Structure formats: structure tokens, C-alpha cells
PDB file of C-alpha atoms in Angstrom:
ATOM      1  CA  MET A   1      -2.777 -19.080  12.081  1.00  0.00           C
ATOM      2  CA  ASP A   2       0.261 -19.183  14.341  1.00  0.00           C
ATOM      3  CA  ASN A   3       2.283 -20.335  11.339  1.00  0.00           C
ATOM      4  CA  MET A   4       2.222 -16.656  10.499  1.00  0.00           C
ATOM      5  CA  LEU A   5       3.964 -16.098  13.868  1.00  0.00           C
ATOM      6  CA  TRP A   6       0.875 -14.579  15.478  1.00  0.00           C
ATOM      7  CA  GLY A   7       1.205 -16.989  18.405  1.00  0.00           C
ATOM      8  CA  ASN A   8       4.907 -16.452  18.977  1.00  0.00           C
ATOM      9  CA  GLN A   9       5.737 -14.776  22.314  1.00  0.00           C
ATOM     10  CA  LYS A  10       8.808 -13.091  20.851  1.00  0.00           C
ATOM     11  CA  ALA A  11       6.560 -11.425  18.288  1.00  0.00           C
ATOM     12  CA  LYS A  12       4.605  -9.875  21.220  1.00  0.00           C
ATOM     13  CA  TYR A  13       1.158 -11.262  20.420  1.00  0.00           C
ATOM     14  CA  ASN A  14      -1.943 -10.341  22.403  1.00  0.00           C
ATOM     15  CA  SER A  15      -2.116 -13.101  25.022  1.00  0.00           C
ATOM     16  CA  GLU A  16      -5.824 -12.439  25.586  1.00  0.00           C
ATOM     17  CA  LYS A  17      -6.506 -14.040  22.190  1.00  0.00           C
ATOM     18  CA  PHE A  18      -4.549 -17.177  23.010  1.00  0.00           C
ATOM     19  CA  LYS A  19      -6.011 -18.688  26.170  1.00  0.00           C
ATOM     20  CA  GLN A  20      -5.151 -22.306  26.871  1.00  0.00           C
ATOM     21  CA  PHE A  21      -7.620 -25.103  27.550  1.00  0.00           C
ATOM     22  CA  THR A  22      -7.514 -25.631  31.330  1.00  0.00           C
ATOM     23  CA  ASP A  23      -9.920 -28.438  32.274  1.00  0.00           C
ATOM     24  CA  GLY A  24      -7.486 -31.274  32.914  1.00  0.00           C
ATOM     25  CA  LYS A  25      -4.012 -32.089  34.163  1.00  0.00           C
ATOM     26  CA  GLU A  26      -1.377 -29.423  33.710  1.00  0.00           C
ATOM     27  CA  LEU A  27       1.004 -31.674  31.791  1.00  0.00           C
ATOM     28  CA  TYR A  28       0.582 -34.752  29.610  1.00  0.00           C
ATOM     29  CA  GLU A  29       3.336 -37.001  28.302  1.00  0.00           C
ATOM     30  CA  THR A  30       3.644 -38.519  24.865  1.00  0.00           C
ATOM     31  CA  THR A  31       2.955 -42.221  24.543  1.00  0.00           C
ATOM     32  CA  LEU A  32       4.910 -42.470  21.293  1.00  0.00           C
ATOM     33  CA  LEU A  33       7.944 -44.741  21.286  1.00  0.00           C
ATOM     34  CA  TYR A  34      10.286 -41.760  21.272  1.00  0.00           C
ATOM     35  CA  THR A  35      13.325 -43.891  22.110  1.00  0.00           C
ATOM     36  CA  LYS A  36      12.957 -45.401  18.631  1.00  0.00           C
ATOM     37  CA  MET A  37      12.373 -42.045  16.965  1.00  0.00           C
ATOM     38  CA  VAL A  38      15.071 -39.882  18.549  1.00  0.00           C
ATOM     39  CA  PRO A  39      18.765 -40.724  18.179  1.00  0.00           C
ATOM     40  CA  ILE A  40      21.080 -40.894  21.182  1.00  0.00           C
ATOM     41  CA  GLN A  41      23.358 -38.541  19.258  1.00  0.00           C
ATOM     42  CA  ASN A  42      22.738 -36.612  16.037  1.00  0.00           C
ATOM     43  CA  ASN A  43      25.152 -36.822  13.154  1.00  0.00           C
ATOM     44  CA  PRO A  44      27.122 -33.523  13.219  1.00  0.00           C
ATOM     45  CA  SER A  45      27.031 -33.311   9.424  1.00  0.00           C
ATOM     46  CA  ASP A  46      23.211 -33.404   9.260  1.00  0.00           C
ATOM     47  CA  THR A  47      21.663 -30.016   8.560  1.00  0.00           C
ATOM     48  CA  PHE A  48      18.595 -30.650  10.711  1.00  0.00           C
ATOM     49  CA  TRP A  49      18.707 -32.600  13.977  1.00  0.00           C
ATOM     50  CA  THR A  50      16.113 -34.524  15.988  1.00  0.00           C
ATOM     51  CA  TYR A  51      15.552 -33.784  19.679  1.00  0.00           C
ATOM     52  CA  PHE A  52      13.301 -35.060  22.425  1.00  0.00           C
ATOM     53  CA  ASN A  53      12.553 -31.620  23.776  1.00  0.00           C
ATOM     54  CA  GLN A  54      11.059 -31.665  27.270  1.00  0.00           C
ATOM     55  CA  THR A  55      11.305 -27.938  27.973  1.00  0.00           C
ATOM     56  CA  PHE A  56       8.260 -26.278  29.484  1.00  0.00           C
ATOM     57  CA  GLU A  57       7.437 -23.118  31.378  1.00  0.00           C
ATOM     58  CA  ALA A  58       5.440 -23.075  34.608  1.00  0.00           C
ATOM     59  CA  ASN A  59       5.044 -20.777  37.609  1.00  0.00           C
ATOM     60  CA  GLY A  60       7.335 -18.187  36.048  1.00  0.00           C
ATOM     61  CA  LYS A  61      10.204 -20.682  35.692  1.00  0.00           C
ATOM     62  CA  LYS A  62      11.445 -22.323  32.516  1.00  0.00           C
ATOM     63  CA  TYR A  63      12.291 -26.001  32.923  1.00  0.00           C
ATOM     64  CA  GLU A  64      14.876 -26.174  30.166  1.00  0.00           C
ATOM     65  CA  ASN A  65      15.900 -29.186  28.189  1.00  0.00           C
ATOM     66  CA  ASP A  66      16.003 -27.526  24.807  1.00  0.00           C
ATOM     67  CA  LYS A  67      18.222 -29.011  22.129  1.00  0.00           C
ATOM     68  CA  ILE A  68      19.797 -31.606  24.394  1.00  0.00           C
ATOM     69  CA  GLU A  69      20.584 -34.762  22.501  1.00  0.00           C
ATOM     70  CA  GLY A  70      19.367 -38.189  23.475  1.00  0.00           C
ATOM     71  CA  ASN A  71      16.026 -39.660  24.373  1.00  0.00           C
ATOM     72  CA  GLU A  72      16.242 -40.062  28.128  1.00  0.00           C
ATOM     73  CA  LEU A  73      13.206 -38.841  30.078  1.00  0.00           C
ATOM     74  CA  VAL A  74      14.457 -35.836  32.057  1.00  0.00           C
ATOM     75  CA  TYR A  75      11.343 -34.773  33.952  1.00  0.00           C
ATOM     76  CA  ASN A  76       8.816 -36.948  35.714  1.00  0.00           C
ATOM     77  CA  LEU A  77       5.705 -34.952  34.901  1.00  0.00           C
ATOM     78  CA  SER A  78       3.635 -36.575  37.649  1.00  0.00           C
ATOM     79  CA  ASP A  79       5.884 -34.736  40.144  1.00  0.00           C
ATOM     80  CA  ARG A  80       5.117 -31.424  38.432  1.00  0.00           C
ATOM     81  CA  GLN A  81       1.316 -31.535  38.168  1.00  0.00           C
ATOM     82  CA  SER A  82       0.923 -28.882  40.874  1.00  0.00           C
ATOM     83  CA  LEU A  83       2.689 -26.322  38.678  1.00  0.00           C
ATOM     84  CA  LYS A  84       0.786 -23.796  36.568  1.00  0.00           C
ATOM     85  CA  SER A  85       1.942 -24.514  33.025  1.00  0.00           C
ATOM     86  CA  VAL A  86       2.304 -21.643  30.562  1.00  0.00           C
ATOM     87  CA  SER A  87       3.835 -23.340  27.545  1.00  0.00           C
ATOM     88  CA  GLY A  88       5.277 -26.644  26.427  1.00  0.00           C
ATOM     89  CA  SER A  89       8.402 -27.740  24.614  1.00  0.00           C
ATOM     90  CA  GLY A  90       7.264 -26.245  21.332  1.00  0.00           C
ATOM     91  CA  GLY A  91       6.151 -22.961  22.859  1.00  0.00           C
ATOM     92  CA  ASP A  92       2.552 -21.858  22.969  1.00  0.00           C
ATOM     93  CA  TYR A  93       1.578 -22.679  19.405  1.00  0.00           C
ATOM     94  CA  LEU A  94      -1.835 -24.009  18.398  1.00  0.00           C
ATOM     95  CA  SER A  95      -0.369 -27.440  17.646  1.00  0.00           C
ATOM     96  CA  ASN A  96       0.671 -27.772  21.299  1.00  0.00           C
ATOM     97  CA  GLU A  97      -2.869 -26.983  22.408  1.00  0.00           C
ATOM     98  CA  ILE A  98      -4.146 -29.640  20.014  1.00  0.00           C
ATOM     99  CA  PHE A  99      -1.744 -32.204  21.510  1.00  0.00           C
ATOM    100  CA  TYR A 100      -2.932 -31.236  25.003  1.00  0.00           C
ATOM    101  CA  ARG A 101      -6.560 -31.850  24.040  1.00  0.00           C
ATOM    102  CA  VAL A 102      -5.744 -35.153  22.300  1.00  0.00           C
ATOM    103  CA  ALA A 103      -3.711 -36.354  25.305  1.00  0.00           C
ATOM    104  CA  LYS A 104      -6.531 -35.388  27.671  1.00  0.00           C
ATOM    105  CA  LEU A 105      -9.069 -37.309  25.575  1.00  0.00           C
ATOM    106  CA  ARG A 106      -6.677 -40.247  25.283  1.00  0.00           C
ATOM    107  CA  GLN A 107      -6.348 -40.464  29.062  1.00  0.00           C
ATOM    108  CA  GLU A 108     -10.092 -40.158  29.626  1.00  0.00           C
ATOM    109  CA  GLN A 109     -11.357 -42.412  26.832  1.00  0.00           C
ATOM    110  CA  ARG A 110      -8.595 -44.647  25.419  1.00  0.00           C
ATOM    111  CA  PRO A 111      -5.587 -44.709  27.767  1.00  0.00           C
ATOM    112  CA  ASN A 112      -3.781 -47.384  25.732  1.00  0.00           C
ATOM    113  CA  LEU A 113      -3.910 -45.373  22.502  1.00  0.00           C
ATOM    114  CA  THR A 114      -0.501 -44.205  21.291  1.00  0.00           C
ATOM    115  CA  THR A 115      -0.454 -40.450  20.762  1.00  0.00           C
ATOM    116  CA  GLY A 116       2.201 -37.806  20.583  1.00  0.00           C
ATOM    117  CA  HIS A 117       3.290 -34.545  19.111  1.00  0.00           C
ATOM    118  CA  LEU A 118       6.011 -33.994  16.536  1.00  0.00           C
ATOM    119  CA  HIS A 119       7.314 -30.640  15.427  1.00  0.00           C
ATOM    120  CA  ILE A 120       8.566 -31.128  11.889  1.00  0.00           C
ATOM    121  CA  LEU A 121      11.492 -29.032  10.811  1.00  0.00           C
ATOM    122  CA  LEU A 122      10.843 -25.885   8.860  1.00  0.00           C
ATOM    123  CA  THR A 123      12.474 -26.182   5.468  1.00  0.00           C
ATOM    124  CA  GLN A 124      10.890 -23.304   3.624  1.00  0.00           C
ATOM    125  CA  THR A 125       9.536 -19.888   4.494  1.00  0.00           C
ATOM    126  CA  THR A 126       8.980 -16.421   3.092  1.00  0.00           C
ATOM    127  CA  GLN A 127      11.974 -14.149   2.784  1.00  0.00           C
ATOM    128  CA  ASP A 128      10.628 -11.846   5.542  1.00  0.00           C
ATOM    129  CA  ASN A 129      10.084 -14.747   7.959  1.00  0.00           C
ATOM    130  CA  LYS A 130      13.521 -16.159   7.153  1.00  0.00           C
ATOM    131  CA  PHE A 131      15.077 -13.022   8.646  1.00  0.00           C
ATOM    132  CA  PHE A 132      12.919 -13.514  11.756  1.00  0.00           C
ATOM    133  CA  TYR A 133      14.228 -17.066  12.242  1.00  0.00           C
ATOM    134  CA  ILE A 134      17.809 -15.936  11.728  1.00  0.00           C
ATOM    135  CA  GLU A 135      17.349 -13.053  14.205  1.00  0.00           C
ATOM    136  CA  TYR A 136      16.057 -15.446  16.884  1.00  0.00           C
ATOM    137  CA  GLU A 137      18.884 -17.882  16.176  1.00  0.00           C
ATOM    138  CA  TYR A 138      16.915 -20.871  14.971  1.00  0.00           C
ATOM    139  CA  ARG A 139      19.429 -23.628  14.235  1.00  0.00           C
ATOM    140  CA  ASN A 140      20.475 -23.500  10.554  1.00  0.00           C
ATOM    141  CA  ALA A 141      17.924 -20.762   9.786  1.00  0.00           C
ATOM    142  CA  ASP A 142      20.266 -19.588   7.046  1.00  0.00           C
ATOM    143  CA  LYS A 143      19.644 -22.917   5.297  1.00  0.00           C
ATOM    144  CA  LEU A 144      15.888 -22.388   5.046  1.00  0.00           C
ATOM    145  CA  THR A 145      14.692 -21.957   1.517  1.00  0.00           C
ATOM    146  CA  THR A 146      12.014 -19.725   0.070  1.00  0.00           C
ATOM    147  CA  ASP A 147      11.067 -22.395  -2.452  1.00  0.00           C
ATOM    148  CA  ILE A 148      10.225 -26.099  -2.112  1.00  0.00           C
ATOM    149  CA  ASN A 149      13.106 -27.877  -0.401  1.00  0.00           C
ATOM    150  CA  PRO A 150      13.823 -31.494  -1.418  1.00  0.00           C
ATOM    151  CA  VAL A 151      14.754 -32.319   2.216  1.00  0.00           C
ATOM    152  CA  ILE A 152      11.079 -32.428   3.171  1.00  0.00           C
ATOM    153  CA  LYS A 153      10.517 -35.533   1.010  1.00  0.00           C
ATOM    154  CA  ASP A 154      13.244 -37.351   2.984  1.00  0.00           C
ATOM    155  CA  VAL A 155      11.725 -36.196   6.293  1.00  0.00           C
ATOM    156  CA  ILE A 156       8.268 -37.491   5.326  1.00  0.00           C
ATOM    157  CA  THR A 157       9.744 -40.800   4.135  1.00  0.00           C
ATOM    158  CA  ASN A 158      11.677 -41.211   7.402  1.00  0.00           C
ATOM    159  CA  ILE A 159       8.590 -40.456   9.512  1.00  0.00           C
ATOM    160  CA  ASN A 160       6.509 -42.942   7.508  1.00  0.00           C
ATOM    161  CA  ASN A 161       9.207 -45.593   7.957  1.00  0.00           C
ATOM    162  CA  LEU A 162       9.304 -44.967  11.727  1.00  0.00           C
ATOM    163  CA  ILE A 163       5.530 -45.207  12.055  1.00  0.00           C
ATOM    164  CA  ILE A 164       5.465 -48.464  10.089  1.00  0.00           C
ATOM    165  CA  LYS A 165       8.210 -49.946  12.323  1.00  0.00           C
ATOM    166  CA  ILE A 166       6.448 -48.869  15.549  1.00  0.00           C
TER     167      ILE A 166
END
């Protein structure tokens, strides 16, 4: 339901309804081959870019690495396990909670399983939500469409090609 922006902090949701799963490590890392998925540098002419976003918030401090190009690991999460995490690189959306639970299960039951979390670009939205994304300065929010955007087919094809190569 957070796709309706109910889980967005900027939309001032009721945090009592969105409690995080807490039985496990504070932070889990992807085991995807992100160095093959994320370019060292994006092509400036591309409308939508790919990032390896390692931003997270813990203990009242935001560890920022938002929209920095490249695929170098910035934070060693094992050094930050004592922190109290509030949100991950994609915010506090339901999909991030799902990744947390999958990563926890992976570590406990199948540590060699490759798992990760991708946030796919938003290519279409309602007209009302489009104004929200523009107001909060989402990159290229003015390029979002309110109908089906042909870019999504290319994105899905590229993801499928990456998964097959990995």
C-alpha cells in the first residue's frame, strides 16, 4: 500500500502503523553482483540512471550516499551493526522490509543464496502523484508519464539480460 505514498515519511504517515521487523541484525547487505549491474558512470543523456545507493538512517544520523555514481562499497555494514537503523537506502517502504526479512532468512537458512533488492524506476503515475514527485525533486519527475511508458519494456529487458548473465 505504500505505493500510494502512505509509507512515505515526507507525507507524514502514522509511524505506529509501520513498525519494522526487529529480530535480527540491524543491517544486511545484498549478495547480488552489483558491480555487474551498476555502471561506474551513467550516460548523461540517459533519462533514468542506475545507482548503488547505500544511504541509511540510524541513531538520528543519515549515512548519505544517495545518487553517487559507481559501484564501490562505501560502508562496511559489519562495523555499523551496533547502530539502531530507522530506514534503508530506499526509505522505509514495505519493499525494504521484505528485503530485510529475505536477507535474514538467507543468512539463517541458505547463506550462499544470492539475494538483493532493486528499486525499479517509476515511469508512470497519476497526475496528482506526479506533482508530489516534482515537489520533492525526484530526478526527472517531469518526465514521468500518466500513461504506459515504453521505457519500462527496455528496463525489464535489461534486468532480464543482467540476471541471465549473472
